Amino acid sequence: MERPRHQGMAKNTYMRWRLPLICLLWEVAMIILFGVFVHFGPEADAHWEEEKHQMNLTSDIENDFYFRYPSFQDVHVMIFVGFGFLMTFLKRYGFGAVGFNFLLAAFGIQWALLMQGWFHSFQNGKILIGVENLINADFCVGSVCIAFGAILGKTSPVQLLIMTLFQVTLFAVNEYILLNLLHVKDAGGSMTIHTFGAYFGLTVTRFLYRPNLEQSKDKEGSVYHSDLFAMIGTLYLWMYWPSFNSAISEHGDAQHRAAINTYCSLAACVLTTMAFSSMLQKKGKLDMVHIQNATLAGGVAVGTSAEMMLTPYGSLIVGFICGIVSTVGYVYLTPILESKLHIQDTCGIHNLHGMPGLIGGIVGAITAAAATEEVYGKEGFIKAFDFTGSYKTRTPSIQGGFQAAGIVVSLLMAFAGGTLVGAILKLPIWGDAADENCFEDDIYWEVPEDEESDVYHMHNPDKAASP
Amino acid sequence: MERPRHQGMAKNTYMRWRLPLICLLWEVAMIILFGVFVHFGPEADAHWEEEKHQMNLTSDIENDFYFRYPSFQDVHVMIFVGFGFLMTFLKRYGFGAVGFNFLLAAFGIQWALLMQGWFHSFQNGKILIGVENLINADFCVGSVCIAFGAILGKTSPVQLLIMTLFQVTLFAVNEYILLNLLHVKDAGGSMTIHTFGAYFGLTVTRFLYRPNLEQSKDKEGSVYHSDLFAMIGTLYLWMYWPSFNSAISEHGDAQHRAAINTYCSLAACVLTTMAFSSMLQKKGKLDMVHIQNATLAGGVAVGTSAEMMLTPYGSLIVGFICGIVSTVGYVYLTPILESKLHIQDTCGIHNLHGMPGLIGGIVGAITAAAATEEVYGKEGFIKAFDFTGSYKTRTPSIQGGFQAAGIVVSLLMAFAGGTLVGAILKLPIWGDAADENCFEDDIYWEVPEDEESDVYHMHNPDKAASP
Amino acid sequence: MERPRHQGMAKNTYMRWRLPLICLLWEVAMIILFGVFVHFGPEADAHWEEEKHQMNLTSDIENDFYFRYPSFQDVHVMIFVGFGFLMTFLKRYGFGAVGFNFLLAAFGIQWALLMQGWFHSFQNGKILIGVENLINADFCVGSVCIAFGAILGKTSPVQLLIMTLFQVTLFAVNEYILLNLLHVKDAGGSMTIHTFGAYFGLTVTRFLYRPNLEQSKDKEGSVYHSDLFAMIGTLYLWMYWPSFNSAISEHGDAQHRAAINTYCSLAACVLTTMAFSSMLQKKGKLDMVHIQNATLAGGVAVGTSAEMMLTPYGSLIVGFICGIVSTVGYVYLTPILESKLHIQDTCGIHNLHGMPGLIGGIVGAITAAAATEEVYGKEGFIKAFDFTGSYKTRTPSIQGGFQAAGIVVSLLMAFAGGTLVGAILKLPIWGDAADENCFEDDIYWEVPEDEESDVYHMHNPDKAASP
């Protein structure tokens, strides 16, 4: 079904050698680096029996696996089904949404195991991995999935793999600065994952600005069933977000508390999203775009503070506000970003991850600054903020200041990294689609003959006979 | 696409002020009440370190979080994806099914945390919450999702939020009567969730009887893909039901046993459902309505007894019977309920939750009455039925009697509550749809231009060019 | 919509008495056998309190339930949603894919509990079951789901129930030979589940060869949305495979290690699948069939070795190879199998389970043979391979030999069993569809009036009015 080309120069989107080459190159590099560096950590190594004696553990249940594996699996579902299906809302880009998300995440987790391993799990020349590393790798890739949302439908898989390589690298550097140098708390990643991922992606999409994208406008919408597929993504993100925010918190009360706070924030967020979705439409009808996205902002915005003593009450307030901010963003801000700033944000990640991520960083800073020994208990206070060693004398208000600094650093890293990657991706060699072919699966995928064609055949029985 | 109105008075379904108002009102009320009442329980509070010493716990793994969080997440999926997608079977009400279920459940869990908290977790003027409270809140909302099934497609979101407020309240009262006053066991909620939820919903839908609903009959069916979406809901309910029935049982053997019994009952139920679905159709073909629903009846019907020594054998028998009862109900009873009793039950909750819930209550009463110290062991017997304190002298047969009383109380509460709520929802101010617009998303939702339209465009290339 | 019959003898696919009869017969048999044999194991029995004292356990958390239940639920999802939806890719066989998978698995797990129970959990005339039995039953049924993939769309539900009965029986025998007689390790079932299941299914489909199947060729493809439904299955299989391979490993490091190895292998497999899917198509476009299936081969191929010290590095290599082998298989081998060997393999299970299963067996044999006390530690070495009792003197290289023997035994059992079952299923009394009606739901299901019909009505408003 050839369409008339609006532009003279149809782009070369032929992937046959480019995509295999980069996939194999990346993967061979992973194998070599894993061979040199990656070993099992003590809790996954067959020497565990001896380890147990040394650590004075009496039972296998003390293995970190049992503390974190259920949360890991929930996070895993969020990355692959949650983000993947959330982006299937486009009527003809479902394969690309799920499939490319699958590809970049599968590569990204390997590279993240290495990058984060060098920074955080490096001992005697070896990276020692366990279930917590798997969670962190998934987290890191989460930020790439977020950035993918901004450029969804406008990039080739080759571009995505290049972006993943760079973004994972920069993520790990930023994370190291925040967690190790600034000694910032960010268990659910409001800053490291959401703020960084969103503004990185927005910078990249600014570089890839397509002034004639309205040529694909008819494909940049949903159909009835694609909206239902997207709701699968939404609901899995929403339901498992308590696991996301609690997955790498300290054992015991911190994990428990993080899950409760996130549960509360998300619940409140749904009500204000529905309220404003209806209120901001002349006809008062609900808009699936808001329900699919803004309902999740509450989870983003307690990413930093969920493991702190935010309280269920505070969580409800954060969720309340974020549902409003995010929905209002979709209605008013997204069009302005495109028209004034030339930022074309396919999934509206600025509303779902950008602003809520910033709010999350701020809420975290305030919650940390407001911490007292009375509220946390003497031991709990030290444990919650890890005020030990060289941080023994840090006070809550100073911690709050460092938390705020973490937001700024994440933003700067996102802009700088996004600029670098945006410039690279703009090179005309990566096989991205022409403006009139964006949001269309059949550029990169074998798309089956359509249901529509079936209809045609059914009403034309003669045709059905001939293959 | 305007259709001719069959009735003179088209209803005012404009939601723009009504829905935002009630959402914001409800949520602000939640925030205030949470601020006054809700605190972290000892296992989620930062004082946990001190708590551990007091409770003589040596490891964080003893935190209730690790006993129950995986089950909680499974239950959470059942409420939001399970119930939400189960109801997407209607061809043009998928947004309403998933979206309104999402809305009412997100509000309901907050209100349930308060209502159940006042009854069960109230200490020194504070509600202390932990993971078990989250599960119970989800359970409570489950009963609202059930009732929603009866009125699916015929009510406005405002009506649903009002129903949720009342039903959660009454659920908590009923639960308090059963668990605390009657000292009844009902871990999987055959009585408190299913019997109460179903007969409550049936009473409400009786009040909202629409004599001219056949005007929407063409929309009260499924299409091929909507049936597949519904199967996602079915399977998640089916697979996670063992977690549902074991989620709040005592640690150890009781949780273990409840999961096994439920697994067995559900497996048997699938076979009798298939058998009778085929047998009751003249052509012998299977009906998706039965597969989507009746296969779950086995989980409902062991809700009370799963944690008892029902045995896998007994569970198979219960599942066997319920698959038959439920399927027969769909074929013969549902039409009679509508024609004779004016009960229009969109999802057939009477077959899936009503009758199996009653059976579950009865099976629970019998299993309790038949309990012996020999079967349970001396300690196990006391632990299983909590025959301590003022219940020290209660015998199994007396317990069986109280269990039976629990069924009656649940039924009475359901009828009384359903009458009250049905009367309120009948007021002509809540924006429900006219008879000819039931089961149609575009009353309350922005519905995207259709795939069908695409077809039209494809066969009319001229049209496709003009935006 | 009557179609002209290409063959004179239209087959009798009337299920009304055959399907109910077999369902009820099978289920009644289960109830009787469960009544005679199945009891709760010590960790699920109400005597657990006393058991705890005897086993010197201080906490309920030591109950095996907490070690394995989260993994069990993941495996459960793989069997019912994973396999079920993976097979919904066919445009008009979604009900059959999900529904028959549901039916055969629900029956199969009951029969597997008995068969495996007699072999492995039989004490004093009783089968004692716990959560590990549930996992093993799901595993066993997994091999039936695999075989179902080969004959998808070509068999009646009655045939499937007969196949399930035999295959579960033979699975249990084969498993007993491998695990108990040969003392082979196979925690993730590369041999017992995948190799056995695949070659069993391929043998059956060889017997059921339909020379005129091209009459249904137009239905043996996907449509856009059916491919997205299939991706739900793919992703759940992919995400939860680490749980699958670790579910029944020893507590502690073995479970932990198995999850990490599987995670790595699967990640690598995605990249080589994408690379070769693009490379092997002239146009360089990705093919959903490969993405849906070959990305999973990495999980199959570390099924035996994942709990061993395969290392993340080794896992990446295995995944790398299997993505290639599997994709190449889909492109070149599947057509040859059909044309030369008359093996019609609907889902391509030979590429996803057959070859990767064999590779998995071989990798397992090599990994076992290469094991040293240095790598595993003294205690870890004995624990990993259970070199105790009469196997005290077995060396790694001998173990490797027995592992290799396990592959051969599994293959022989598969061919012999497949021959037996294929011959039985060929009898003309089971109600399978005629060649021109394969891959069509409306032979066995009430299929709702179509979306297509809606379109028709929309364009013919007169028709829409008349019911």
JSON list of C-alpha atoms in Angstrom, two decimals, chain B residues 116-263:
[
{"chain": "B", "resi": 116, "resn": "GLN", "atom": "CA", "xyz": [-11.54, -1.56, 59.20]},
{"chain": "B", "resi": 117, "resn": "GLY", "atom": "CA", "xyz": [-8.87, 0.29, 61.13]},
{"chain": "B", "resi": 118, "resn": "TRP", "atom": "CA", "xyz": [-11.38, 1.72, 63.58]},
{"chain": "B", "resi": 119, "resn": "PHE", "atom": "CA", "xyz": [-12.79, -1.73, 64.19]},
{"chain": "B", "resi": 120, "resn": "HIS", "atom": "CA", "xyz": [-9.63, -3.81, 64.27]},
{"chain": "B", "resi": 121, "resn": "SER", "atom": "CA", "xyz": [-6.42, -1.75, 64.55]},
{"chain": "B", "resi": 122, "resn": "PHE", "atom": "CA", "xyz": [-7.40, 1.10, 66.83]},
{"chain": "B", "resi": 123, "resn": "GLN", "atom": "CA", "xyz": [-5.03, 1.80, 69.71]},
{"chain": "B", "resi": 124, "resn": "ASN", "atom": "CA", "xyz": [-4.89, 4.95, 71.81]},
{"chain": "B", "resi": 125, "resn": "GLY", "atom": "CA", "xyz": [-6.86, 6.94, 69.31]},
{"chain": "B", "resi": 126, "resn": "LYS", "atom": "CA", "xyz": [-4.70, 5.84, 66.36]},
{"chain": "B", "resi": 127, "resn": "ILE", "atom": "CA", "xyz": [-5.17, 3.34, 63.57]},
{"chain": "B", "resi": 128, "resn": "LEU", "atom": "CA", "xyz": [-1.92, 1.41, 63.22]},
{"chain": "B", "resi": 129, "resn": "ILE", "atom": "CA", "xyz": [-1.49, -0.03, 59.73]},
{"chain": "B", "resi": 130, "resn": "GLY", "atom": "CA", "xyz": [0.72, -2.68, 58.21]},
{"chain": "B", "resi": 131, "resn": "VAL", "atom": "CA", "xyz": [0.64, -5.04, 55.27]},
{"chain": "B", "resi": 132, "resn": "GLU", "atom": "CA", "xyz": [-2.26, -7.04, 56.71]},
{"chain": "B", "resi": 133, "resn": "ASN", "atom": "CA", "xyz": [-4.39, -3.89, 56.70]},
{"chain": "B", "resi": 134, "resn": "LEU", "atom": "CA", "xyz": [-3.59, -3.36, 53.03]},
{"chain": "B", "resi": 135, "resn": "ILE", "atom": "CA", "xyz": [-4.75, -6.89, 52.24]},
{"chain": "B", "resi": 136, "resn": "ASN", "atom": "CA", "xyz": [-7.94, -6.43, 54.21]},
{"chain": "B", "resi": 137, "resn": "ALA", "atom": "CA", "xyz": [-8.63, -3.14, 52.46]},
{"chain": "B", "resi": 138, "resn": "ASP", "atom": "CA", "xyz": [-8.23, -4.87, 49.11]},
{"chain": "B", "resi": 139, "resn": "PHE", "atom": "CA", "xyz": [-10.55, -7.64, 50.30]},
{"chain": "B", "resi": 140, "resn": "CYS", "atom": "CA", "xyz": [-13.19, -5.14, 51.34]},
{"chain": "B", "resi": 141, "resn": "VAL", "atom": "CA", "xyz": [-13.00, -3.43, 47.96]},
{"chain": "B", "resi": 142, "resn": "GLY", "atom": "CA", "xyz": [-13.32, -6.84, 46.36]},
{"chain": "B", "resi": 143, "resn": "SER", "atom": "CA", "xyz": [-16.89, -6.97, 47.61]},
{"chain": "B", "resi": 144, "resn": "VAL", "atom": "CA", "xyz": [-17.55, -3.63, 45.90]},
{"chain": "B", "resi": 145, "resn": "CYS", "atom": "CA", "xyz": [-16.05, -4.90, 42.65]},
{"chain": "B", "resi": 146, "resn": "ILE", "atom": "CA", "xyz": [-18.44, -7.84, 42.88]},
{"chain": "B", "resi": 147, "resn": "ALA", "atom": "CA", "xyz": [-21.44, -5.58, 43.33]},
{"chain": "B", "resi": 148, "resn": "PHE", "atom": "CA", "xyz": [-20.18, -3.45, 40.45]},
{"chain": "B", "resi": 149, "resn": "GLY", "atom": "CA", "xyz": [-20.49, -6.54, 38.29]},
{"chain": "B", "resi": 150, "resn": "ALA", "atom": "CA", "xyz": [-24.26, -6.58, 38.75]},
{"chain": "B", "resi": 151, "resn": "ILE", "atom": "CA", "xyz": [-24.75, -2.98, 37.68]},
{"chain": "B", "resi": 152, "resn": "LEU", "atom": "CA", "xyz": [-21.97, -2.85, 35.08]},
{"chain": "B", "resi": 153, "resn": "GLY", "atom": "CA", "xyz": [-22.80, -0.55, 32.20]},
{"chain": "B", "resi": 154, "resn": "LYS", "atom": "CA", "xyz": [-25.86, 0.97, 33.83]},
{"chain": "B", "resi": 155, "resn": "THR", "atom": "CA", "xyz": [-24.49, 3.45, 36.35]},
{"chain": "B", "resi": 156, "resn": "SER", "atom": "CA", "xyz": [-22.48, 6.65, 36.36]},
{"chain": "B", "resi": 157, "resn": "PRO", "atom": "CA", "xyz": [-19.11, 6.91, 38.09]},
{"chain": "B", "resi": 158, "resn": "VAL", "atom": "CA", "xyz": [-20.72, 9.21, 40.63]},
{"chain": "B", "resi": 159, "resn": "GLN", "atom": "CA", "xyz": [-23.14, 6.47, 41.58]},
{"chain": "B", "resi": 160, "resn": "LEU", "atom": "CA", "xyz": [-20.26, 4.05, 41.91]},
{"chain": "B", "resi": 161, "resn": "LEU", "atom": "CA", "xyz": [-18.39, 6.31, 44.30]},
{"chain": "B", "resi": 162, "resn": "ILE", "atom": "CA", "xyz": [-21.49, 6.72, 46.43]},
{"chain": "B", "resi": 163, "resn": "MET", "atom": "CA", "xyz": [-22.08, 3.00, 46.46]},
{"chain": "B", "resi": 164, "resn": "THR", "atom": "CA", "xyz": [-18.46, 2.40, 47.41]},
{"chain": "B", "resi": 165, "resn": "LEU", "atom": "CA", "xyz": [-18.69, 4.76, 50.37]},
{"chain": "B", "resi": 166, "resn": "PHE", "atom": "CA", "xyz": [-21.72, 2.96, 51.75]},
{"chain": "B", "resi": 167, "resn": "GLN", "atom": "CA", "xyz": [-20.75, -0.55, 50.86]},
{"chain": "B", "resi": 168, "resn": "VAL", "atom": "CA", "xyz": [-17.31, -0.30, 52.44]},
{"chain": "B", "resi": 169, "resn": "THR", "atom": "CA", "xyz": [-18.92, 1.05, 55.59]},
{"chain": "B", "resi": 170, "resn": "LEU", "atom": "CA", "xyz": [-21.44, -1.75, 55.77]},
{"chain": "B", "resi": 171, "resn": "PHE", "atom": "CA", "xyz": [-18.82, -4.33, 54.88]},
{"chain": "B", "resi": 172, "resn": "ALA", "atom": "CA", "xyz": [-16.74, -3.25, 57.84]},
{"chain": "B", "resi": 173, "resn": "VAL", "atom": "CA", "xyz": [-19.73, -3.43, 60.19]},
{"chain": "B", "resi": 174, "resn": "ASN", "atom": "CA", "xyz": [-20.71, -6.87, 58.91]},
{"chain": "B", "resi": 175, "resn": "GLU", "atom": "CA", "xyz": [-17.13, -8.08, 59.15]},
{"chain": "B", "resi": 176, "resn": "TYR", "atom": "CA", "xyz": [-16.92, -6.82, 62.72]},
{"chain": "B", "resi": 177, "resn": "ILE", "atom": "CA", "xyz": [-20.10, -8.64, 63.67]},
{"chain": "B", "resi": 178, "resn": "LEU", "atom": "CA", "xyz": [-18.89, -11.87, 62.13]},
{"chain": "B", "resi": 179, "resn": "LEU", "atom": "CA", "xyz": [-15.26, -11.93, 63.16]},
{"chain": "B", "resi": 180, "resn": "ASN", "atom": "CA", "xyz": [-15.47, -10.24, 66.54]},
{"chain": "B", "resi": 181, "resn": "LEU", "atom": "CA", "xyz": [-18.97, -10.73, 67.90]},
{"chain": "B", "resi": 182, "resn": "LEU", "atom": "CA", "xyz": [-19.76, -14.16, 66.43]},
{"chain": "B", "resi": 183, "resn": "HIS", "atom": "CA", "xyz": [-16.08, -15.23, 66.43]},
{"chain": "B", "resi": 184, "resn": "VAL", "atom": "CA", "xyz": [-16.53, -16.73, 63.00]},
{"chain": "B", "resi": 185, "resn": "LYS", "atom": "CA", "xyz": [-13.62, -17.83, 60.77]},
{"chain": "B", "resi": 186, "resn": "ASP", "atom": "CA", "xyz": [-13.73, -16.51, 57.21]},
{"chain": "B", "resi": 187, "resn": "ALA", "atom": "CA", "xyz": [-10.19, -15.94, 55.96]},
{"chain": "B", "resi": 188, "resn": "GLY", "atom": "CA", "xyz": [-11.07, -16.08, 52.27]},
{"chain": "B", "resi": 189, "resn": "GLY", "atom": "CA", "xyz": [-14.32, -14.21, 52.69]},
{"chain": "B", "resi": 190, "resn": "SER", "atom": "CA", "xyz": [-16.96, -16.61, 51.36]},
{"chain": "B", "resi": 191, "resn": "MET", "atom": "CA", "xyz": [-19.41, -14.81, 53.63]},
{"chain": "B", "resi": 192, "resn": "THR", "atom": "CA", "xyz": [-17.97, -11.36, 54.24]},
{"chain": "B", "resi": 193, "resn": "ILE", "atom": "CA", "xyz": [-16.79, -10.71, 50.69]},
{"chain": "B", "resi": 194, "resn": "HIS", "atom": "CA", "xyz": [-18.70, -12.90, 48.28]},
{"chain": "B", "resi": 195, "resn": "THR", "atom": "CA", "xyz": [-22.09, -13.52, 49.86]},
{"chain": "B", "resi": 196, "resn": "PHE", "atom": "CA", "xyz": [-22.32, -9.99, 51.17]},
{"chain": "B", "resi": 197, "resn": "GLY", "atom": "CA", "xyz": [-20.98, -8.38, 47.98]},
{"chain": "B", "resi": 198, "resn": "ALA", "atom": "CA", "xyz": [-23.17, -10.40, 45.64]},
{"chain": "B", "resi": 199, "resn": "TYR", "atom": "CA", "xyz": [-26.50, -10.02, 47.41]},
{"chain": "B", "resi": 200, "resn": "PHE", "atom": "CA", "xyz": [-25.76, -6.37, 48.11]},
{"chain": "B", "resi": 201, "resn": "GLY", "atom": "CA", "xyz": [-25.16, -5.80, 44.40]},
{"chain": "B", "resi": 202, "resn": "LEU", "atom": "CA", "xyz": [-28.20, -7.81, 43.37]},
{"chain": "B", "resi": 203, "resn": "THR", "atom": "CA", "xyz": [-30.41, -5.78, 45.70]},
{"chain": "B", "resi": 204, "resn": "VAL", "atom": "CA", "xyz": [-29.03, -2.55, 44.27]},
{"chain": "B", "resi": 205, "resn": "THR", "atom": "CA", "xyz": [-29.58, -3.66, 40.68]},
{"chain": "B", "resi": 206, "resn": "ARG", "atom": "CA", "xyz": [-33.12, -4.72, 41.59]},
{"chain": "B", "resi": 207, "resn": "PHE", "atom": "CA", "xyz": [-33.77, -1.15, 42.68]},
{"chain": "B", "resi": 208, "resn": "LEU", "atom": "CA", "xyz": [-32.24, 0.21, 39.49]},
{"chain": "B", "resi": 209, "resn": "TYR", "atom": "CA", "xyz": [-34.37, -2.09, 37.34]},
{"chain": "B", "resi": 210, "resn": "ARG", "atom": "CA", "xyz": [-34.65, -0.82, 33.76]},
{"chain": "B", "resi": 211, "resn": "PRO", "atom": "CA", "xyz": [-37.71, -2.29, 32.06]},
{"chain": "B", "resi": 212, "resn": "ASN", "atom": "CA", "xyz": [-36.57, -1.06, 28.65]},
{"chain": "B", "resi": 213, "resn": "LEU", "atom": "CA", "xyz": [-33.02, -2.29, 28.80]},
{"chain": "B", "resi": 214, "resn": "GLU", "atom": "CA", "xyz": [-33.55, -4.42, 25.72]},
{"chain": "B", "resi": 215, "resn": "GLN", "atom": "CA", "xyz": [-32.91, -1.19, 23.84]},
{"chain": "B", "resi": 216, "resn": "SER", "atom": "CA", "xyz": [-29.23, -1.74, 24.63]},
{"chain": "B", "resi": 217, "resn": "LYS", "atom": "CA", "xyz": [-29.33, -5.48, 24.02]},
{"chain": "B", "resi": 218, "resn": "ASP", "atom": "CA", "xyz": [-27.12, -5.27, 20.95]},
{"chain": "B", "resi": 219, "resn": "LYS", "atom": "CA", "xyz": [-24.36, -3.77, 23.09]},
{"chain": "B", "resi": 220, "resn": "GLU", "atom": "CA", "xyz": [-24.71, -6.25, 25.94]},
{"chain": "B", "resi": 221, "resn": "GLY", "atom": "CA", "xyz": [-22.55, -8.81, 24.22]},
{"chain": "B", "resi": 222, "resn": "SER", "atom": "CA", "xyz": [-18.94, -9.43, 23.49]},
{"chain": "B", "resi": 223, "resn": "VAL", "atom": "CA", "xyz": [-16.74, -9.35, 20.42]},
{"chain": "B", "resi": 224, "resn": "TYR", "atom": "CA", "xyz": [-13.87, -11.70, 19.73]},
{"chain": "B", "resi": 225, "resn": "HIS", "atom": "CA", "xyz": [-11.10, -9.62, 21.23]},
{"chain": "B", "resi": 226, "resn": "SER", "atom": "CA", "xyz": [-13.12, -8.34, 24.17]},
{"chain": "B", "resi": 227, "resn": "ASP", "atom": "CA", "xyz": [-13.57, -11.98, 25.19]},
{"chain": "B", "resi": 228, "resn": "LEU", "atom": "CA", "xyz": [-9.80, -12.43, 25.14]},
{"chain": "B", "resi": 229, "resn": "PHE", "atom": "CA", "xyz": [-9.29, -9.34, 27.28]},
{"chain": "B", "resi": 230, "resn": "ALA", "atom": "CA", "xyz": [-11.79, -10.79, 29.74]},
{"chain": "B", "resi": 231, "resn": "MET", "atom": "CA", "xyz": [-9.79, -14.02, 29.86]},
{"chain": "B", "resi": 232, "resn": "ILE", "atom": "CA", "xyz": [-6.83, -12.04, 31.20]},
{"chain": "B", "resi": 233, "resn": "GLY", "atom": "CA", "xyz": [-9.03, -11.08, 34.11]},
{"chain": "B", "resi": 234, "resn": "THR", "atom": "CA", "xyz": [-10.30, -14.62, 34.55]},
{"chain": "B", "resi": 235, "resn": "LEU", "atom": "CA", "xyz": [-6.87, -16.23, 34.56]},
{"chain": "B", "resi": 236, "resn": "TYR", "atom": "CA", "xyz": [-5.37, -13.77, 37.03]},
{"chain": "B", "resi": 237, "resn": "LEU", "atom": "CA", "xyz": [-8.27, -14.33, 39.37]},
{"chain": "B", "resi": 238, "resn": "TRP", "atom": "CA", "xyz": [-7.96, -18.07, 38.95]},
{"chain": "B", "resi": 239, "resn": "MET", "atom": "CA", "xyz": [-4.20, -18.26, 39.33]},
{"chain": "B", "resi": 240, "resn": "TYR", "atom": "CA", "xyz": [-3.92, -15.94, 42.31]},
{"chain": "B", "resi": 241, "resn": "TRP", "atom": "CA", "xyz": [-6.96, -17.21, 44.21]},
{"chain": "B", "resi": 242, "resn": "PRO", "atom": "CA", "xyz": [-4.78, -19.47, 46.36]},
{"chain": "B", "resi": 243, "resn": "SER", "atom": "CA", "xyz": [-3.06, -16.27, 47.52]},
{"chain": "B", "resi": 244, "resn": "PHE", "atom": "CA", "xyz": [-6.42, -14.63, 48.16]},
{"chain": "B", "resi": 245, "resn": "ASN", "atom": "CA", "xyz": [-7.67, -17.40, 50.41]},
{"chain": "B", "resi": 246, "resn": "SER", "atom": "CA", "xyz": [-4.37, -17.72, 52.26]},
{"chain": "B", "resi": 247, "resn": "ALA", "atom": "CA", "xyz": [-3.34, -14.09, 52.50]},
{"chain": "B", "resi": 248, "resn": "ILE", "atom": "CA", "xyz": [-4.52, -13.38, 56.03]},
{"chain": "B", "resi": 249, "resn": "SER", "atom": "CA", "xyz": [-4.46, -16.87, 57.49]},
{"chain": "B", "resi": 250, "resn": "GLU", "atom": "CA", "xyz": [-2.16, -17.60, 60.40]},
{"chain": "B", "resi": 251, "resn": "HIS", "atom": "CA", "xyz": [1.52, -17.90, 59.59]},
{"chain": "B", "resi": 252, "resn": "GLY", "atom": "CA", "xyz": [2.81, -21.33, 58.71]},
{"chain": "B", "resi": 253, "resn": "ASP", "atom": "CA", "xyz": [0.61, -24.34, 58.09]},
{"chain": "B", "resi": 254, "resn": "ALA", "atom": "CA", "xyz": [-2.63, -22.38, 57.76]},
{"chain": "B", "resi": 255, "resn": "GLN", "atom": "CA", "xyz": [-1.38, -20.24, 54.88]},
{"chain": "B", "resi": 256, "resn": "HIS", "atom": "CA", "xyz": [0.20, -23.29, 53.29]},
{"chain": "B", "resi": 257, "resn": "ARG", "atom": "CA", "xyz": [-2.95, -25.38, 53.61]},
{"chain": "B", "resi": 258, "resn": "ALA", "atom": "CA", "xyz": [-5.27, -22.65, 52.38]},
{"chain": "B", "resi": 259, "resn": "ALA", "atom": "CA", "xyz": [-3.24, -22.30, 49.19]},
{"chain": "B", "resi": 260, "resn": "ILE", "atom": "CA", "xyz": [-3.31, -26.04, 48.50]},
{"chain": "B", "resi": 261, "resn": "ASN", "atom": "CA", "xyz": [-7.03, -26.43, 49.12]},
{"chain": "B", "resi": 262, "resn": "THR", "atom": "CA", "xyz": [-7.84, -23.51, 46.86]},
{"chain": "B", "resi": 263, "resn": "TYR", "atom": "CA", "xyz": [-5.55, -24.80, 44.11]}
]
